[in-house]
Amino acid sequence: MNMSRIVCLITLIVFLSSCRDNKDRSDGIITAKEVDVASSGETITVELNNPADNPAVSYEPDNASEWIERVKDEGSGNRSVSFNVLKNVTKDKRSAVITIGNKAGDSQRIRITQGSLLFFSLKDNGWDIYVAGVYRYGPSIIINEDNTIDAWFAAPGGVFGKDMVNFSEGNHSPLQLMGNTTCGQRFSVDRPFHGISVSCPSWATTNSSLTLTLYKWNKSYDESLSNPVLSKRFVNYEDNQNLMLSEDDKQFPAGEYLWVLSEPSGTAGVWKNNVREGVYNFLNGSPVSESFESFISCSKTSFAVYWDQAAYRRSSDGGKTWTEDQMTLKPTEYTLDALSVCDPGLIRIGQYYYAGYTSTEDTRGLFNHVYVARSLNPGGPWEKWDGTGWSDNPKPVVAFDGHKDSWGAGEPSMVVLNGTLYFYYTWEDVNILETRVATADANDLNWPAALQLKGCAIDKSSINTADHCDVKYREDTGTFQAIHTASRMSDRGYLVLWNSIDGLKFEKIAEYRENIMPGIHNCGWSGDKSGHIKSGRQQYVSYAYGINSWAQWNTRWVEIFY
């Protein structure tokens, strides 16, 4: 054996003893027997033991040539061979062995291993962007071109009425009224007002009644009881109903007044909270330190409570800090969505932001429908789809027609691809829990009228307590993906990932159980204005979480990577 042959063998041994922690490459040249290739694909170059003209290449298995493409050789006496390894958009990790012949008649074998590009990883368990309090859940997240982030959440509702004067503040607690117990509040107002409302719990019963009377204040509590202005008996009122006294379009003059709750039956009560300056409270005619929960409206209103509304916020630093929440999209009084605007799902098409949301006319919170609003700005004002156009008289874009005791339709999510709008929503009926999809021309300003149902995209009926899907389009894989939570609100909760080639039928491909906060529910993830996840841009998952604390949930924010 000559000296040059010995040197060559020693060099080859050094090359092949390299390990797989990125020491198996030097200036892009592969020198090891096994190589891990990026799931997004890359070009690799294998250095030959001996130069060769157009060395033979074979693959094991044979079909590996479909995803490992040999680069055309230039010139003669090649010292290396290059291959393009295509991105892996299958759901499986894959591997192959490349055998390269050379001038000396022997061969080199290189094993290529590549993970799937379809999956993401949670960087860690993230950080809270909202601390209960109450809740911000079901996020819809848009990353703008300047990397600012717009996010919308379901948030607690409020009470209808303009020009409100609220005689309550701080955390409240219920006070039960029994027998001959009465409670009252003296207040003053410097302008005419439409009505007075008092918030009353009934502990989820339906047999509680109270009488509410408004008096003109006259020197003392006892003397005022001889000056009634208006009285009404509320029979079998709903839990936490605002009991209201008003007279159609009439207004009460400015002045000093006293309201009194009396004649309680069932499990009737009133909410009390911190002392409010300027009001005086009475229990059985005697002054007390608590302040009872009431308010007046200076314009006509139902004083009805709505359960949810959509909160909007913006971040300029990847979700570390946020603007103050703006309650942007609310129910419209005296219309079909008056009870709630919940589960916002946002997209931007042209100049408009479109917000899909859930609402119902059923006070049980069942038999929900899907609605859509639009705005020129992420924070509103909004106009709502009314069946033929956009106004302040909302009509459903998807009307549930299943069993009367089922949850119904809602929790929309939208994606635009090649001029088509994909409109996803939950459909929950007897023994059915699925995400359905409808499509429309995204360039049609009245697209809600043209939605065409394409059927069930995701069947979650066999998954324990699964909730809504948030769907995005992955530009790097060319596939639609959806996430949702399962075993929601438990210490075993987790994320589920689905994938689809056409956006119409999805396949479950992964579960994520690490770095998940206990009690996870109602998740969403980021995309651009069209619902696309762009390669190379930081993306995020967000969700509400908490156990044994209904409607008191933190909101988590987590970086993800591919």
CSV table of N, CA and C in Angstrom, one decimal, residues 372-458:
chain,number,residue,atom,x,y,z
A,372,VAL,N,-72.1,37.5,11.8
A,372,VAL,CA,-70.8,38.1,11.2
A,372,VAL,C,-71.0,39.6,11.3
A,373,ALA,N,-70.0,40.3,11.7
A,373,ALA,CA,-69.9,41.8,11.7
A,373,ALA,C,-68.7,42.2,10.9
A,374,ARG,N,-68.7,43.5,10.4
A,374,ARG,CA,-67.5,44.0,9.7
A,374,ARG,C,-67.2,45.4,10.1
A,375,SER,N,-66.0,45.8,10.0
A,375,SER,CA,-65.5,47.1,10.4
A,375,SER,C,-64.3,47.5,9.5
A,376,LEU,N,-64.1,48.8,9.4
A,376,LEU,CA,-62.9,49.3,8.7
A,376,LEU,C,-61.7,49.3,9.6
A,377,ASN,N,-61.9,49.2,10.9
A,377,ASN,CA,-60.9,49.2,11.9
A,377,ASN,C,-60.9,48.0,12.8
A,378,PRO,N,-59.8,47.6,13.4
A,378,PRO,CA,-59.8,46.4,14.3
A,378,PRO,C,-60.6,46.7,15.5
A,379,GLY,N,-60.8,47.9,15.9
A,379,GLY,CA,-61.5,48.2,17.2
A,379,GLY,C,-62.9,48.8,16.9
A,380,GLY,N,-63.4,48.6,15.7
A,380,GLY,CA,-64.8,49.1,15.4
A,380,GLY,C,-64.8,50.5,15.0
A,381,PRO,N,-66.0,51.1,14.7
A,381,PRO,CA,-67.3,50.5,15.0
A,381,PRO,C,-67.7,49.5,13.9
A,382,TRP,N,-68.7,48.6,14.3
A,382,TRP,CA,-69.1,47.5,13.5
A,382,TRP,C,-70.5,47.6,12.9
A,383,GLU,N,-70.7,47.0,11.8
A,383,GLU,CA,-72.0,46.8,11.2
A,383,GLU,C,-72.2,45.3,11.0
A,384,LYS,N,-73.4,44.9,11.2
A,384,LYS,CA,-73.7,43.4,11.2
A,384,LYS,C,-74.5,43.0,10.0
A,385,TRP,N,-74.2,41.7,9.6
A,385,TRP,CA,-75.0,41.1,8.5
A,385,TRP,C,-76.4,41.0,8.9
A,386,ASP,N,-77.3,41.5,8.1
A,386,ASP,CA,-78.8,41.5,8.4
A,386,ASP,C,-79.6,40.6,7.5
A,387,GLY,N,-78.9,39.7,6.7
A,387,GLY,CA,-79.6,38.8,5.8
A,387,GLY,C,-79.5,39.2,4.3
A,388,THR,N,-79.4,40.5,4.1
A,388,THR,CA,-79.2,41.0,2.7
A,388,THR,C,-78.1,42.1,2.6
A,389,GLY,N,-77.7,42.6,3.7
A,389,GLY,CA,-76.6,43.6,3.7
A,389,GLY,C,-76.1,43.8,5.1
A,390,TRP,N,-75.6,45.0,5.4
A,390,TRP,CA,-74.9,45.3,6.6
A,390,TRP,C,-75.6,46.5,7.3
A,391,SER,N,-76.0,46.3,8.6
A,391,SER,CA,-76.8,47.3,9.3
A,391,SER,C,-76.6,47.0,10.8
A,392,ASP,N,-77.6,47.5,11.6
A,392,ASP,CA,-77.6,47.2,13.1
A,392,ASP,C,-78.7,46.3,13.5
A,393,ASN,N,-79.1,45.5,12.5
A,393,ASN,CA,-80.2,44.5,12.8
A,393,ASN,C,-79.7,43.1,12.4
A,394,PRO,N,-78.9,42.5,13.2
A,394,PRO,CA,-78.2,41.2,12.8
A,394,PRO,C,-79.1,40.0,12.6
A,395,LYS,N,-78.7,39.2,11.6
A,395,LYS,CA,-79.4,37.9,11.3
A,395,LYS,C,-78.3,36.9,11.2
A,396,PRO,N,-78.6,35.6,11.6
A,396,PRO,CA,-77.5,34.6,11.5
A,396,PRO,C,-77.0,34.4,10.1
A,397,VAL,N,-75.8,34.0,9.9
A,397,VAL,CA,-75.2,33.6,8.6
A,397,VAL,C,-75.3,32.0,8.6
A,398,VAL,N,-75.3,31.4,9.8
A,398,VAL,CA,-75.5,30.0,9.9
A,398,VAL,C,-76.6,29.8,11.0
A,399,ALA,N,-77.7,29.3,10.7
A,399,ALA,CA,-78.8,29.2,11.7
A,399,ALA,C,-78.9,27.7,12.1
A,400,PHE,N,-78.8,27.4,13.4
A,400,PHE,CA,-78.9,26.0,13.8
A,400,PHE,C,-80.3,25.5,13.7
A,401,ASP,N,-80.5,24.3,13.3
A,401,ASP,CA,-81.8,23.7,13.1
A,401,ASP,C,-81.9,22.3,13.8
A,402,GLY,N,-81.0,22.1,14.7
A,402,GLY,CA,-81.0,20.8,15.4
A,402,GLY,C,-82.0,20.7,16.6
A,403,HIS,N,-81.6,19.8,17.5
A,403,HIS,CA,-82.5,19.6,18.7
A,403,HIS,C,-82.5,20.8,19.6
A,404,LYS,N,-83.7,21.1,20.1
A,404,LYS,CA,-83.9,22.4,20.9
A,404,LYS,C,-83.0,22.4,22.1
A,405,ASP,N,-82.5,21.3,22.6
A,405,ASP,CA,-81.7,21.3,23.8
A,405,ASP,C,-80.2,21.1,23.5
A,406,SER,N,-79.8,21.3,22.3
A,406,SER,CA,-78.4,21.2,21.9
A,406,SER,C,-77.8,22.5,21.9
A,407,TRP,N,-76.4,22.5,22.0
A,407,TRP,CA,-75.7,23.8,22.1
A,407,TRP,C,-75.8,24.6,20.8
A,408,GLY,N,-75.7,23.9,19.6
A,408,GLY,CA,-76.0,24.6,18.4
A,408,GLY,C,-74.8,24.9,17.5
A,409,ALA,N,-74.8,26.0,16.9
A,409,ALA,CA,-73.7,26.4,16.0
A,409,ALA,C,-73.0,27.7,16.5
A,410,GLY,N,-71.7,27.8,16.2
A,410,GLY,CA,-71.0,28.9,16.7
A,410,GLY,C,-69.5,28.8,16.5
A,411,GLU,N,-68.7,29.6,17.2
A,411,GLU,CA,-67.3,29.5,17.3
A,411,GLU,C,-66.6,29.5,15.9
A,412,PRO,N,-66.8,30.6,15.1
A,412,PRO,CA,-66.3,30.6,13.8
A,412,PRO,C,-64.8,30.9,13.7
A,413,SER,N,-64.3,30.4,12.5
A,413,SER,CA,-62.9,30.6,12.2
A,413,SER,C,-62.8,30.7,10.7
A,414,MET,N,-62.0,31.7,10.1
A,414,MET,CA,-62.0,31.9,8.7
A,414,MET,C,-60.6,31.9,8.1
A,415,VAL,N,-60.5,31.4,6.9
A,415,VAL,CA,-59.2,31.5,6.1
A,415,VAL,C,-59.6,31.9,4.7
A,416,VAL,N,-58.7,32.7,4.0
A,416,VAL,CA,-58.9,33.1,2.6
A,416,VAL,C,-57.7,32.5,1.9
A,417,LEU,N,-58.0,31.7,0.8
A,417,LEU,CA,-57.0,31.2,-0.1
A,417,LEU,C,-57.4,31.2,-1.5
A,418,ASN,N,-56.6,31.9,-2.3
A,418,ASN,CA,-56.8,32.0,-3.8
A,418,ASN,C,-58.2,32.5,-4.1
A,419,GLY,N,-58.7,33.5,-3.3
A,419,GLY,CA,-59.9,34.2,-3.6
A,419,GLY,C,-61.2,33.5,-3.0
A,420,THR,N,-60.9,32.3,-2.3
A,420,THR,CA,-62.1,31.6,-1.7
A,420,THR,C,-62.0,31.8,-0.2
A,421,LEU,N,-63.1,32.1,0.4
A,421,LEU,CA,-63.3,32.2,1.9
A,421,LEU,C,-63.7,30.8,2.4
A,422,TYR,N,-62.9,30.3,3.3
A,422,TYR,CA,-63.3,29.0,4.0
A,422,TYR,C,-63.8,29.5,5.4
A,423,PHE,N,-65.1,29.1,5.7
A,423,PHE,CA,-65.8,29.6,6.9
A,423,PHE,C,-66.1,28.3,7.7
A,424,TYR,N,-65.3,28.2,8.8
A,424,TYR,CA,-65.5,27.0,9.7
A,424,TYR,C,-66.3,27.4,11.0
A,425,TYR,N,-67.0,26.4,11.5
A,425,TYR,CA,-67.8,26.7,12.7
A,425,TYR,C,-68.2,25.4,13.4
A,426,THR,N,-68.4,25.5,14.7
A,426,THR,CA,-68.8,24.3,15.5
A,426,THR,C,-70.3,24.0,15.2
A,427,TRP,N,-70.6,22.7,15.1
A,427,TRP,CA,-72.0,22.2,15.0
A,427,TRP,C,-72.1,21.1,16.1
A,428,GLU,N,-72.8,21.4,17.1
A,428,GLU,CA,-73.0,20.5,18.2
A,428,GLU,C,-74.5,20.2,18.4
A,429,ASP,N,-74.8,18.9,18.1
A,429,ASP,CA,-76.2,18.4,18.2
A,429,ASP,C,-76.2,17.1,19.0
A,430,VAL,N,-77.3,16.4,19.0
A,430,VAL,CA,-77.3,15.1,19.7
A,430,VAL,C,-76.3,14.2,19.1
A,431,ASN,N,-75.4,13.7,19.9
A,431,ASN,CA,-74.3,12.8,19.5
A,431,ASN,C,-73.5,13.3,18.4
A,432,ILE,N,-73.5,14.6,18.2
A,432,ILE,CA,-72.7,15.2,17.1
A,432,ILE,C,-71.8,16.3,17.7
A,433,LEU,N,-70.5,16.3,17.4
A,433,LEU,CA,-69.7,17.4,17.7
A,433,LEU,C,-68.7,17.5,16.6
A,434,GLU,N,-68.9,18.4,15.7
A,434,GLU,CA,-68.0,18.5,14.5
A,434,GLU,C,-67.8,20.0,14.2
A,435,THR,N,-66.7,20.2,13.4
A,435,THR,CA,-66.4,21.5,12.8
A,435,THR,C,-66.9,21.4,11.3
A,436,ARG,N,-67.8,22.2,10.9
A,436,ARG,CA,-68.3,22.2,9.5
A,436,ARG,C,-67.6,23.4,8.8
A,437,VAL,N,-67.6,23.2,7.5
A,437,VAL,CA,-67.0,24.3,6.6
A,437,VAL,C,-68.0,24.6,5.5
A,438,ALA,N,-68.0,26.0,5.2
A,438,ALA,CA,-68.7,26.5,4.1
A,438,ALA,C,-67.8,27.4,3.3
A,439,THR,N,-68.0,27.6,2.1
A,439,THR,CA,-67.1,28.5,1.3
A,439,THR,C,-67.9,29.6,0.5
A,440,ALA,N,-67.2,30.6,0.1
A,440,ALA,CA,-67.8,31.7,-0.6
A,440,ALA,C,-66.7,32.4,-1.4
A,441,ASP,N,-67.1,33.3,-2.3
A,441,ASP,CA,-66.2,34.1,-3.0
A,441,ASP,C,-65.8,35.2,-2.1
A,442,ALA,N,-64.5,35.3,-1.7
A,442,ALA,CA,-64.0,36.3,-0.8
A,442,ALA,C,-64.1,37.7,-1.3
A,443,ASN,N,-64.2,37.9,-2.6
A,443,ASN,CA,-64.3,39.2,-3.2
A,443,ASN,C,-65.7,39.8,-3.3
A,444,ASP,N,-66.6,39.0,-2.8
A,444,ASP,CA,-68.0,39.4,-2.8
A,444,ASP,C,-68.3,40.1,-1.5
A,445,LEU,N,-68.6,41.4,-1.5
A,445,LEU,CA,-68.8,42.2,-0.3
A,445,LEU,C,-69.9,41.6,0.6
A,446,ASN,N,-70.9,40.9,-0.1
A,446,ASN,CA,-72.0,40.3,0.6
A,446,ASN,C,-71.8,38.8,0.7
A,447,TRP,N,-70.6,38.3,0.9
A,447,TRP,CA,-70.4,36.9,0.9
A,447,TRP,C,-71.2,36.1,1.9
A,448,PRO,N,-71.7,36.6,3.0
A,448,PRO,CA,-72.5,35.8,3.9
A,448,PRO,C,-73.7,35.2,3.2
A,449,ALA,N,-74.2,35.9,2.2
A,449,ALA,CA,-75.4,35.5,1.5
A,449,ALA,C,-75.1,34.3,0.5
A,450,ALA,N,-73.8,34.1,0.2
A,450,ALA,CA,-73.4,33.2,-0.8
A,450,ALA,C,-72.7,32.0,-0.2
A,451,LEU,N,-72.7,31.8,1.1
A,451,LEU,CA,-72.0,30.7,1.7
A,451,LEU,C,-72.6,29.4,1.3
A,452,GLN,N,-71.7,28.4,0.9
A,452,GLN,CA,-72.2,27.1,0.5
A,452,GLN,C,-71.6,26.1,1.4
A,453,LEU,N,-72.5,25.3,2.1
A,453,LEU,CA,-72.0,24.3,3.0
A,453,LEU,C,-71.3,23.2,2.2
A,454,LYS,N,-70.1,22.8,2.7
A,454,LYS,CA,-69.3,21.7,2.1
A,454,LYS,C,-69.3,20.5,3.0
A,455,GLY,N,-69.9,20.6,4.2
A,455,GLY,CA,-70.0,19.4,5.0
A,455,GLY,C,-69.1,19.4,6.3
A,456,CYS,N,-68.9,18.3,6.8
A,456,CYS,CA,-68.1,18.1,8.1
A,456,CYS,C,-66.7,18.1,7.7
A,457,ALA,N,-65.9,19.0,8.3
A,457,ALA,CA,-64.4,19.0,8.0
A,457,ALA,C,-63.7,18.2,9.1
A,458,ILE,N,-64.2,18.3,10.4
A,458,ILE,CA,-63.5,17.6,11.5
A,458,ILE,C,-64.6,17.0,12.4
